[in-house]
């Protein structure tokens, strides 16, 4: 049974990153193992997510104040976050008391049970309401952050996965039209490494707001790569 090792050291990643931005380096890149192209694709997508997250750090820092300014009453019905113990979000704007819930979070307060014996009512717990502290939203952000990174990675992965598939189709059409001899596996490897360019350009665009025309420049770059890796056929 063949097990694909996903380990890649930083030096190897940086080397491939730099090489993948140079069309004339692809003759060497496509001679590497197919698993190296798979690993690079996985890591370059991770790089994209991390860079995007760093660029969006100001948005993360403003998250607590943004949440506090939102009007949640339009959400209406309660949302059950956890069933056991039962934790509920209730932004309906109507006052309510605990029944079978362990915790209720409204727009302005947290309602929970507290150990406070009341022998006159034969009760060991009483309901306590507290105004939501500012740090609560920071805790909420930390709680949501892993989910954000996971969803961001999955969406970015499939986004560039379909780009690679599209490039493979372009590469195959290029091969048919020009009559140059090139295996589909080599086209796949070239497409996987070439993903570096749009990821880098998108990061620069996100940081500077400058339109770098990725949709136009990237296909031109890939066609140039195809011309380079089939140069031998042209000379023959």
PDB file of C-alpha atoms in Angstrom:
ATOM      1  CA  UNK A   1       0.000   0.000   0.000  1.00  0.00           C
ATOM      2  CA  UNK A   2       1.432   3.377  -1.028  1.00  0.00           C
ATOM      3  CA  UNK A   3       1.045   6.128   1.563  1.00  0.00           C
ATOM      4  CA  UNK A   4       1.441   9.732   0.392  1.00  0.00           C
ATOM      5  CA  UNK A   5       3.580  11.703   2.819  1.00  0.00           C
ATOM      6  CA  UNK A   6       2.387  15.297   3.007  1.00  0.00           C
ATOM      7  CA  UNK A   7       5.518  16.603   4.707  1.00  0.00           C
ATOM      8  CA  UNK A   8       7.375  19.413   2.975  1.00  0.00           C
ATOM      9  CA  UNK A   9      10.054  21.526   4.629  1.00  0.00           C
ATOM     10  CA  UNK A  10      10.068  25.306   4.330  1.00  0.00           C
ATOM     11  CA  UNK A  11      13.217  25.419   2.202  1.00  0.00           C
ATOM     12  CA  UNK A  12      11.728  23.016  -0.341  1.00  0.00           C
ATOM     13  CA  UNK A  13       8.464  24.985  -0.448  1.00  0.00           C
ATOM     14  CA  UNK A  14      10.226  28.335  -0.949  1.00  0.00           C
ATOM     15  CA  UNK A  15      12.396  26.848  -3.712  1.00  0.00           C
ATOM     16  CA  UNK A  16       9.346  25.519  -5.582  1.00  0.00           C
ATOM     17  CA  UNK A  17       7.473  28.783  -4.969  1.00  0.00           C
ATOM     18  CA  UNK A  18      10.228  30.836  -6.609  1.00  0.00           C
ATOM     19  CA  UNK A  19      10.727  28.335  -9.427  1.00  0.00           C
ATOM     20  CA  UNK A  20       7.012  28.222 -10.232  1.00  0.00           C
ATOM     21  CA  UNK A  21       7.021  31.965 -10.992  1.00  0.00           C
ATOM     22  CA  UNK A  22       9.584  31.455 -13.759  1.00  0.00           C
ATOM     23  CA  UNK A  23       8.157  29.826 -16.922  1.00  0.00           C
ATOM     24  CA  UNK A  24      11.637  28.650 -17.926  1.00  0.00           C
ATOM     25  CA  UNK A  25      11.919  26.556 -14.741  1.00  0.00           C
ATOM     26  CA  UNK A  26       9.000  24.317 -15.663  1.00  0.00           C
ATOM     27  CA  UNK A  27      11.125  21.931 -17.715  1.00  0.00           C
ATOM     28  CA  UNK A  28      12.726  20.987 -14.405  1.00  0.00           C
ATOM     29  CA  UNK A  29       9.554  21.153 -12.284  1.00  0.00           C
ATOM     30  CA  UNK A  30       7.611  18.677 -14.428  1.00  0.00           C
ATOM     31  CA  UNK A  31      10.400  16.105 -14.041  1.00  0.00           C
ATOM     32  CA  UNK A  32       9.722  15.860 -10.301  1.00  0.00           C
ATOM     33  CA  UNK A  33       7.513  13.171  -8.793  1.00  0.00           C
ATOM     34  CA  UNK A  34       3.753  13.569  -9.181  1.00  0.00           C
ATOM     35  CA  UNK A  35       3.379  13.435  -5.397  1.00  0.00           C
ATOM     36  CA  UNK A  36       5.596  16.528  -5.133  1.00  0.00           C
ATOM     37  CA  UNK A  37       3.098  18.444  -7.276  1.00  0.00           C
ATOM     38  CA  UNK A  38       0.240  17.226  -5.053  1.00  0.00           C
ATOM     39  CA  UNK A  39       2.084  18.293  -1.888  1.00  0.00           C
ATOM     40  CA  UNK A  40       2.971  21.667  -3.353  1.00  0.00           C
ATOM     41  CA  UNK A  41      -0.648  22.293  -4.316  1.00  0.00           C
ATOM     42  CA  UNK A  42      -1.801  21.472  -0.771  1.00  0.00           C
ATOM     43  CA  UNK A  43       0.801  23.783   0.774  1.00  0.00           C
ATOM     44  CA  UNK A  44       0.336  26.674  -1.657  1.00  0.00           C
ATOM     45  CA  UNK A  45      -3.406  26.651  -0.877  1.00  0.00           C
ATOM     46  CA  UNK A  46      -2.532  26.715   2.843  1.00  0.00           C
ATOM     47  CA  UNK A  47      -0.178  29.619   2.119  1.00  0.00           C
ATOM     48  CA  UNK A  48      -3.028  31.449   0.378  1.00  0.00           C
ATOM     49  CA  UNK A  49      -5.374  30.986   3.362  1.00  0.00           C
ATOM     50  CA  UNK A  50      -2.750  32.143   5.872  1.00  0.00           C
ATOM     51  CA  UNK A  51      -1.795  35.220   3.842  1.00  0.00           C
ATOM     52  CA  UNK A  52      -5.468  36.139   3.356  1.00  0.00           C
ATOM     53  CA  UNK A  53      -6.098  35.705   7.099  1.00  0.00           C
ATOM     54  CA  UNK A  54      -3.123  37.943   7.965  1.00  0.00           C
ATOM     55  CA  UNK A  55      -4.312  40.623   5.531  1.00  0.00           C
ATOM     56  CA  UNK A  56      -7.776  40.415   7.122  1.00  0.00           C
ATOM     57  CA  UNK A  57      -6.447  40.768  10.687  1.00  0.00           C
ATOM     58  CA  UNK A  58      -7.964  44.271  11.077  1.00  0.00           C
ATOM     59  CA  UNK A  59     -11.379  42.716  10.405  1.00  0.00           C
ATOM     60  CA  UNK A  60     -10.766  40.126  13.119  1.00  0.00           C
ATOM     61  CA  UNK A  61      -9.827  42.822  15.637  1.00  0.00           C
ATOM     62  CA  UNK A  62     -12.982  44.782  14.845  1.00  0.00           C
ATOM     63  CA  UNK A  63     -15.177  41.661  15.152  1.00  0.00           C
ATOM     64  CA  UNK A  64     -16.357  42.295  18.773  1.00  0.00           C
ATOM     65  CA  UNK A  65     -17.416  45.889  18.094  1.00  0.00           C
ATOM     66  CA  UNK A  66     -19.024  44.856  14.785  1.00  0.00           C
ATOM     67  CA  UNK A  67     -21.104  42.167  16.494  1.00  0.00           C
ATOM     68  CA  UNK A  68     -22.199  44.630  19.173  1.00  0.00           C
ATOM     69  CA  UNK A  69     -23.476  47.044  16.496  1.00  0.00           C
ATOM     70  CA  UNK A  70     -25.515  44.399  14.690  1.00  0.00           C
ATOM     71  CA  UNK A  71     -29.278  44.183  15.074  1.00  0.00           C
ATOM     72  CA  UNK A  72     -30.089  40.503  15.620  1.00  0.00           C
ATOM     73  CA  UNK A  73     -33.785  40.883  16.335  1.00  0.00           C
ATOM     74  CA  UNK A  74     -34.586  40.209  12.664  1.00  0.00           C
ATOM     75  CA  UNK A  75     -33.357  36.632  13.110  1.00  0.00           C
ATOM     76  CA  UNK A  76     -36.576  35.883  14.992  1.00  0.00           C
ATOM     77  CA  UNK A  77     -36.573  32.296  16.210  1.00  0.00           C
ATOM     78  CA  UNK A  78     -34.063  30.895  18.635  1.00  0.00           C
ATOM     79  CA  UNK A  79     -31.032  28.928  17.486  1.00  0.00           C
ATOM     80  CA  UNK A  80     -29.912  25.865  19.441  1.00  0.00           C
ATOM     81  CA  UNK A  81     -26.109  25.828  19.534  1.00  0.00           C
ATOM     82  CA  UNK A  82     -25.803  22.725  21.684  1.00  0.00           C
ATOM     83  CA  UNK A  83     -28.422  20.198  22.735  1.00  0.00           C
ATOM     84  CA  UNK A  84     -26.748  18.656  25.776  1.00  0.00           C
ATOM     85  CA  UNK A  85     -26.385  20.789  27.819  1.00  0.00           C
ATOM     86  CA  UNK A  86     -28.832  22.940  25.907  1.00  0.00           C
ATOM     87  CA  UNK A  87     -27.351  26.298  24.843  1.00  0.00           C
ATOM     88  CA  UNK A  88     -29.605  28.684  22.929  1.00  0.00           C
ATOM     89  CA  UNK A  89     -29.174  31.923  20.982  1.00  0.00           C
ATOM     90  CA  UNK A  90     -32.346  34.015  21.235  1.00  0.00           C
ATOM     91  CA  UNK A  91     -32.294  37.354  19.390  1.00  0.00           C
ATOM     92  CA  UNK A  92     -36.081  37.702  19.122  1.00  0.00           C
ATOM     93  CA  UNK A  93     -36.035  40.656  21.500  1.00  0.00           C
ATOM     94  CA  UNK A  94     -38.661  39.075  23.777  1.00  0.00           C
ATOM     95  CA  UNK A  95     -37.802  38.544  27.418  1.00  0.00           C
ATOM     96  CA  UNK A  96     -37.661  34.911  28.458  1.00  0.00           C
ATOM     97  CA  UNK A  97     -36.697  32.650  31.325  1.00  0.00           C
ATOM     98  CA  UNK A  98     -34.800  29.375  31.484  1.00  0.00           C
ATOM     99  CA  UNK A  99     -36.812  26.164  31.194  1.00  0.00           C
ATOM    100  CA  UNK A 100     -34.835  23.160  29.975  1.00  0.00           C
ATOM    101  CA  UNK A 101     -31.918  25.312  28.772  1.00  0.00           C
ATOM    102  CA  UNK A 102     -28.596  25.469  30.579  1.00  0.00           C
ATOM    103  CA  UNK A 103     -27.697  28.797  28.974  1.00  0.00           C
ATOM    104  CA  UNK A 104     -29.508  31.425  26.909  1.00  0.00           C
ATOM    105  CA  UNK A 105     -27.599  34.131  25.038  1.00  0.00           C
ATOM    106  CA  UNK A 106     -29.623  37.152  23.967  1.00  0.00           C
ATOM    107  CA  UNK A 107     -28.524  40.309  22.199  1.00  0.00           C
ATOM    108  CA  UNK A 108     -27.637  42.035  25.472  1.00  0.00           C
ATOM    109  CA  UNK A 109     -27.369  39.414  28.225  1.00  0.00           C
ATOM    110  CA  UNK A 110     -26.503  35.887  29.256  1.00  0.00           C
ATOM    111  CA  UNK A 111     -29.066  33.891  31.250  1.00  0.00           C
ATOM    112  CA  UNK A 112     -27.849  30.853  33.167  1.00  0.00           C
ATOM    113  CA  UNK A 113     -28.445  28.688  36.198  1.00  0.00           C
ATOM    114  CA  UNK A 114     -26.417  29.347  39.336  1.00  0.00           C
ATOM    115  CA  UNK A 115     -26.077  27.154  42.427  1.00  0.00           C
ATOM    116  CA  UNK A 116     -28.097  29.122  44.974  1.00  0.00           C
ATOM    117  CA  UNK A 117     -30.175  26.981  47.325  1.00  0.00           C
ATOM    118  CA  UNK A 118     -33.642  28.296  48.149  1.00  0.00           C
ATOM    119  CA  UNK A 119     -35.246  25.879  50.602  1.00  0.00           C
ATOM    120  CA  UNK A 120     -38.507  27.824  50.654  1.00  0.00           C
ATOM    121  CA  UNK A 121     -38.972  26.966  46.989  1.00  0.00           C
ATOM    122  CA  UNK A 122     -37.238  23.562  47.304  1.00  0.00           C
ATOM    123  CA  UNK A 123     -34.753  24.664  44.683  1.00  0.00           C
ATOM    124  CA  UNK A 124     -30.971  24.345  44.529  1.00  0.00           C
ATOM    125  CA  UNK A 125     -30.512  26.616  41.516  1.00  0.00           C
ATOM    126  CA  UNK A 126     -31.726  30.057  40.612  1.00  0.00           C
ATOM    127  CA  UNK A 127     -31.755  31.955  37.341  1.00  0.00           C
ATOM    128  CA  UNK A 128     -29.086  34.621  36.894  1.00  0.00           C
ATOM    129  CA  UNK A 129     -28.941  37.303  34.194  1.00  0.00           C
ATOM    130  CA  UNK A 130     -25.704  39.078  33.341  1.00  0.00           C
ATOM    131  CA  UNK A 131     -24.907  41.766  30.794  1.00  0.00           C
ATOM    132  CA  UNK A 132     -22.693  40.407  28.032  1.00  0.00           C
ATOM    133  CA  UNK A 133     -19.098  41.524  28.721  1.00  0.00           C
ATOM    134  CA  UNK A 134     -16.854  42.726  25.895  1.00  0.00           C
ATOM    135  CA  UNK A 135     -14.486  39.759  26.295  1.00  0.00           C
ATOM    136  CA  UNK A 136     -17.383  37.426  25.457  1.00  0.00           C
ATOM    137  CA  UNK A 137     -17.105  38.420  21.782  1.00  0.00           C
ATOM    138  CA  UNK A 138     -13.366  37.732  21.813  1.00  0.00           C
ATOM    139  CA  UNK A 139     -14.109  34.255  23.163  1.00  0.00           C
ATOM    140  CA  UNK A 140     -16.727  33.850  20.441  1.00  0.00           C
ATOM    141  CA  UNK A 141     -14.142  34.904  17.835  1.00  0.00           C
ATOM    142  CA  UNK A 142     -11.629  32.336  19.135  1.00  0.00           C
ATOM    143  CA  UNK A 143     -14.389  29.728  19.061  1.00  0.00           C
ATOM    144  CA  UNK A 144     -15.258  30.543  15.433  1.00  0.00           C
ATOM    145  CA  UNK A 145     -11.681  30.982  14.158  1.00  0.00           C
ATOM    146  CA  UNK A 146     -10.860  27.261  13.615  1.00  0.00           C
ATOM    147  CA  UNK A 147     -14.120  26.835  11.684  1.00  0.00           C
ATOM    148  CA  UNK A 148     -13.324  29.919   9.600  1.00  0.00           C
ATOM    149  CA  UNK A 149      -9.837  28.613   8.726  1.00  0.00           C
ATOM    150  CA  UNK A 150     -11.151  25.141   7.904  1.00  0.00           C
ATOM    151  CA  UNK A 151     -13.977  26.421   5.674  1.00  0.00           C
ATOM    152  CA  UNK A 152     -11.627  28.942   4.073  1.00  0.00           C
ATOM    153  CA  UNK A 153      -9.094  26.203   3.280  1.00  0.00           C
ATOM    154  CA  UNK A 154     -11.721  23.844   1.822  1.00  0.00           C
ATOM    155  CA  UNK A 155     -13.282  26.567  -0.354  1.00  0.00           C
ATOM    156  CA  UNK A 156      -9.857  27.801  -1.539  1.00  0.00           C
ATOM    157  CA  UNK A 157      -8.721  24.231  -2.228  1.00  0.00           C
ATOM    158  CA  UNK A 158     -11.691  23.460  -4.466  1.00  0.00           C
ATOM    159  CA  UNK A 159     -11.501  26.871  -6.130  1.00  0.00           C
ATOM    160  CA  UNK A 160      -7.942  26.235  -7.324  1.00  0.00           C
ATOM    161  CA  UNK A 161      -8.598  22.534  -7.886  1.00  0.00           C
ATOM    162  CA  UNK A 162     -11.165  23.463 -10.551  1.00  0.00           C
ATOM    163  CA  UNK A 163      -8.721  26.032 -11.955  1.00  0.00           C
ATOM    164  CA  UNK A 164      -6.157  23.222 -12.336  1.00  0.00           C
ATOM    165  CA  UNK A 165      -8.760  21.049 -14.091  1.00  0.00           C
ATOM    166  CA  UNK A 166      -9.519  23.933 -16.468  1.00  0.00           C
ATOM    167  CA  UNK A 167      -5.814  24.389 -17.177  1.00  0.00           C
ATOM    168  CA  UNK A 168      -5.423  20.683 -17.902  1.00  0.00           C
ATOM    169  CA  UNK A 169      -8.223  20.994 -20.488  1.00  0.00           C
ATOM    170  CA  UNK A 170      -6.474  24.056 -21.992  1.00  0.00           C
ATOM    171  CA  UNK A 171      -3.194  22.125 -21.998  1.00  0.00           C
ATOM    172  CA  UNK A 172      -4.746  19.123 -23.753  1.00  0.00           C
ATOM    173  CA  UNK A 173      -6.338  21.408 -26.368  1.00  0.00           C
ATOM    174  CA  UNK A 174      -2.957  23.111 -26.809  1.00  0.00           C
ATOM    175  CA  UNK A 175      -1.371  19.693 -27.333  1.00  0.00           C
ATOM    176  CA  UNK A 176      -4.000  18.660 -29.916  1.00  0.00           C
ATOM    177  CA  UNK A 177      -3.922  21.950 -31.841  1.00  0.00           C
ATOM    178  CA  UNK A 178      -0.129  22.267 -31.976  1.00  0.00           C
ATOM    179  CA  UNK A 179       0.523  18.534 -32.364  1.00  0.00           C
ATOM    180  CA  UNK A 180       3.195  18.601 -29.671  1.00  0.00           C
ATOM    181  CA  UNK A 181       3.948  15.466 -27.692  1.00  0.00           C
ATOM    182  CA  UNK A 182       3.235  16.026 -24.004  1.00  0.00           C
ATOM    183  CA  UNK A 183       1.757  13.619 -21.471  1.00  0.00           C
ATOM    184  CA  UNK A 184      -1.348  14.666 -19.554  1.00  0.00           C
ATOM    185  CA  UNK A 185       0.504  13.958 -16.283  1.00  0.00           C
ATOM    186  CA  UNK A 186       3.073  16.613 -17.211  1.00  0.00           C
ATOM    187  CA  UNK A 187       0.300  19.087 -18.041  1.00  0.00           C
ATOM    188  CA  UNK A 188      -1.253  18.382 -14.625  1.00  0.00           C
ATOM    189  CA  UNK A 189       2.076  19.032 -12.892  1.00  0.00           C
ATOM    190  CA  UNK A 190       2.600  22.285 -14.796  1.00  0.00           C
ATOM    191  CA  UNK A 191      -0.941  23.398 -13.893  1.00  0.00           C
ATOM    192  CA  UNK A 192      -0.439  22.555 -10.201  1.00  0.00           C
ATOM    193  CA  UNK A 193       2.789  24.545  -9.917  1.00  0.00           C
ATOM    194  CA  UNK A 194       1.469  27.473 -11.959  1.00  0.00           C
ATOM    195  CA  UNK A 195      -1.244  28.098  -9.332  1.00  0.00           C
ATOM    196  CA  UNK A 196       1.399  30.159  -7.504  1.00  0.00           C
ATOM    197  CA  UNK A 197       0.926  33.123  -9.821  1.00  0.00           C
ATOM    198  CA  UNK A 198      -2.819  33.760  -9.305  1.00  0.00           C
ATOM    199  CA  UNK A 199      -2.469  33.161  -5.550  1.00  0.00           C
ATOM    200  CA  UNK A 200       0.339  35.713  -5.355  1.00  0.00           C
ATOM    201  CA  UNK A 201      -1.485  38.238  -7.554  1.00  0.00           C
ATOM    202  CA  UNK A 202      -4.738  37.839  -5.598  1.00  0.00           C
ATOM    203  CA  UNK A 203      -2.864  38.439  -2.323  1.00  0.00           C
ATOM    204  CA  UNK A 204      -1.265  41.610  -3.734  1.00  0.00           C
ATOM    205  CA  UNK A 205      -4.660  42.787  -5.010  1.00  0.00           C
ATOM    206  CA  UNK A 206      -6.240  42.162  -1.614  1.00  0.00           C
ATOM    207  CA  UNK A 207      -3.447  44.075   0.115  1.00  0.00           C
ATOM    208  CA  UNK A 208      -3.170  47.038  -2.278  1.00  0.00           C
ATOM    209  CA  UNK A 209      -6.547  47.187  -4.003  1.00  0.00           C
ATOM    210  CA  UNK A 210      -4.803  47.364  -7.387  1.00  0.00           C
ATOM    211  CA  UNK A 211      -6.389  45.356 -10.216  1.00  0.00           C
ATOM    212  CA  UNK A 212      -3.677  43.089 -11.638  1.00  0.00           C
ATOM    213  CA  UNK A 213      -5.950  41.481 -14.275  1.00  0.00           C
ATOM    214  CA  UNK A 214      -5.404  37.916 -13.036  1.00  0.00           C
ATOM    215  CA  UNK A 215      -8.022  36.493 -15.413  1.00  0.00           C
ATOM    216  CA  UNK A 216      -6.012  37.783 -18.384  1.00  0.00           C
ATOM    217  CA  UNK A 217      -2.421  37.441 -17.149  1.00  0.00           C
ATOM    218  CA  UNK A 218      -2.697  33.915 -15.735  1.00  0.00           C
ATOM    219  CA  UNK A 219      -3.829  32.110 -18.956  1.00  0.00           C
ATOM    220  CA  UNK A 220      -1.094  33.968 -20.871  1.00  0.00           C
ATOM    221  CA  UNK A 221       1.447  32.793 -18.277  1.00  0.00           C
ATOM    222  CA  UNK A 222       0.241  29.185 -18.567  1.00  0.00           C
ATOM    223  CA  UNK A 223       0.383  29.246 -22.365  1.00  0.00           C
ATOM    224  CA  UNK A 224       3.961  30.542 -22.069  1.00  0.00           C
ATOM    225  CA  UNK A 225       4.715  27.633 -19.731  1.00  0.00           C
ATOM    226  CA  UNK A 226       3.274  25.209 -22.287  1.00  0.00           C
ATOM    227  CA  UNK A 227       5.445  26.732 -25.022  1.00  0.00           C
ATOM    228  CA  UNK A 228       8.549  26.387 -22.828  1.00  0.00           C
ATOM    229  CA  UNK A 229       7.998  22.750 -21.806  1.00  0.00           C
ATOM    230  CA  UNK A 230       7.336  21.769 -25.423  1.00  0.00           C
ATOM    231  CA  UNK A 231      10.202  23.810 -26.875  1.00  0.00           C
ATOM    232  CA  UNK A 232      12.141  20.675 -27.764  1.00  0.00           C
ATOM    233  CA  UNK A 233       9.301  19.525 -30.018  1.00  0.00           C
ATOM    234  CA  UNK A 234       9.331  22.909 -31.770  1.00  0.00           C
ATOM    235  CA  UNK A 235      13.039  22.664 -32.528  1.00  0.00           C
ATOM    236  CA  UNK A 236      12.616  19.211 -33.900  1.00  0.00           C
TER     237      UNK A 236
END
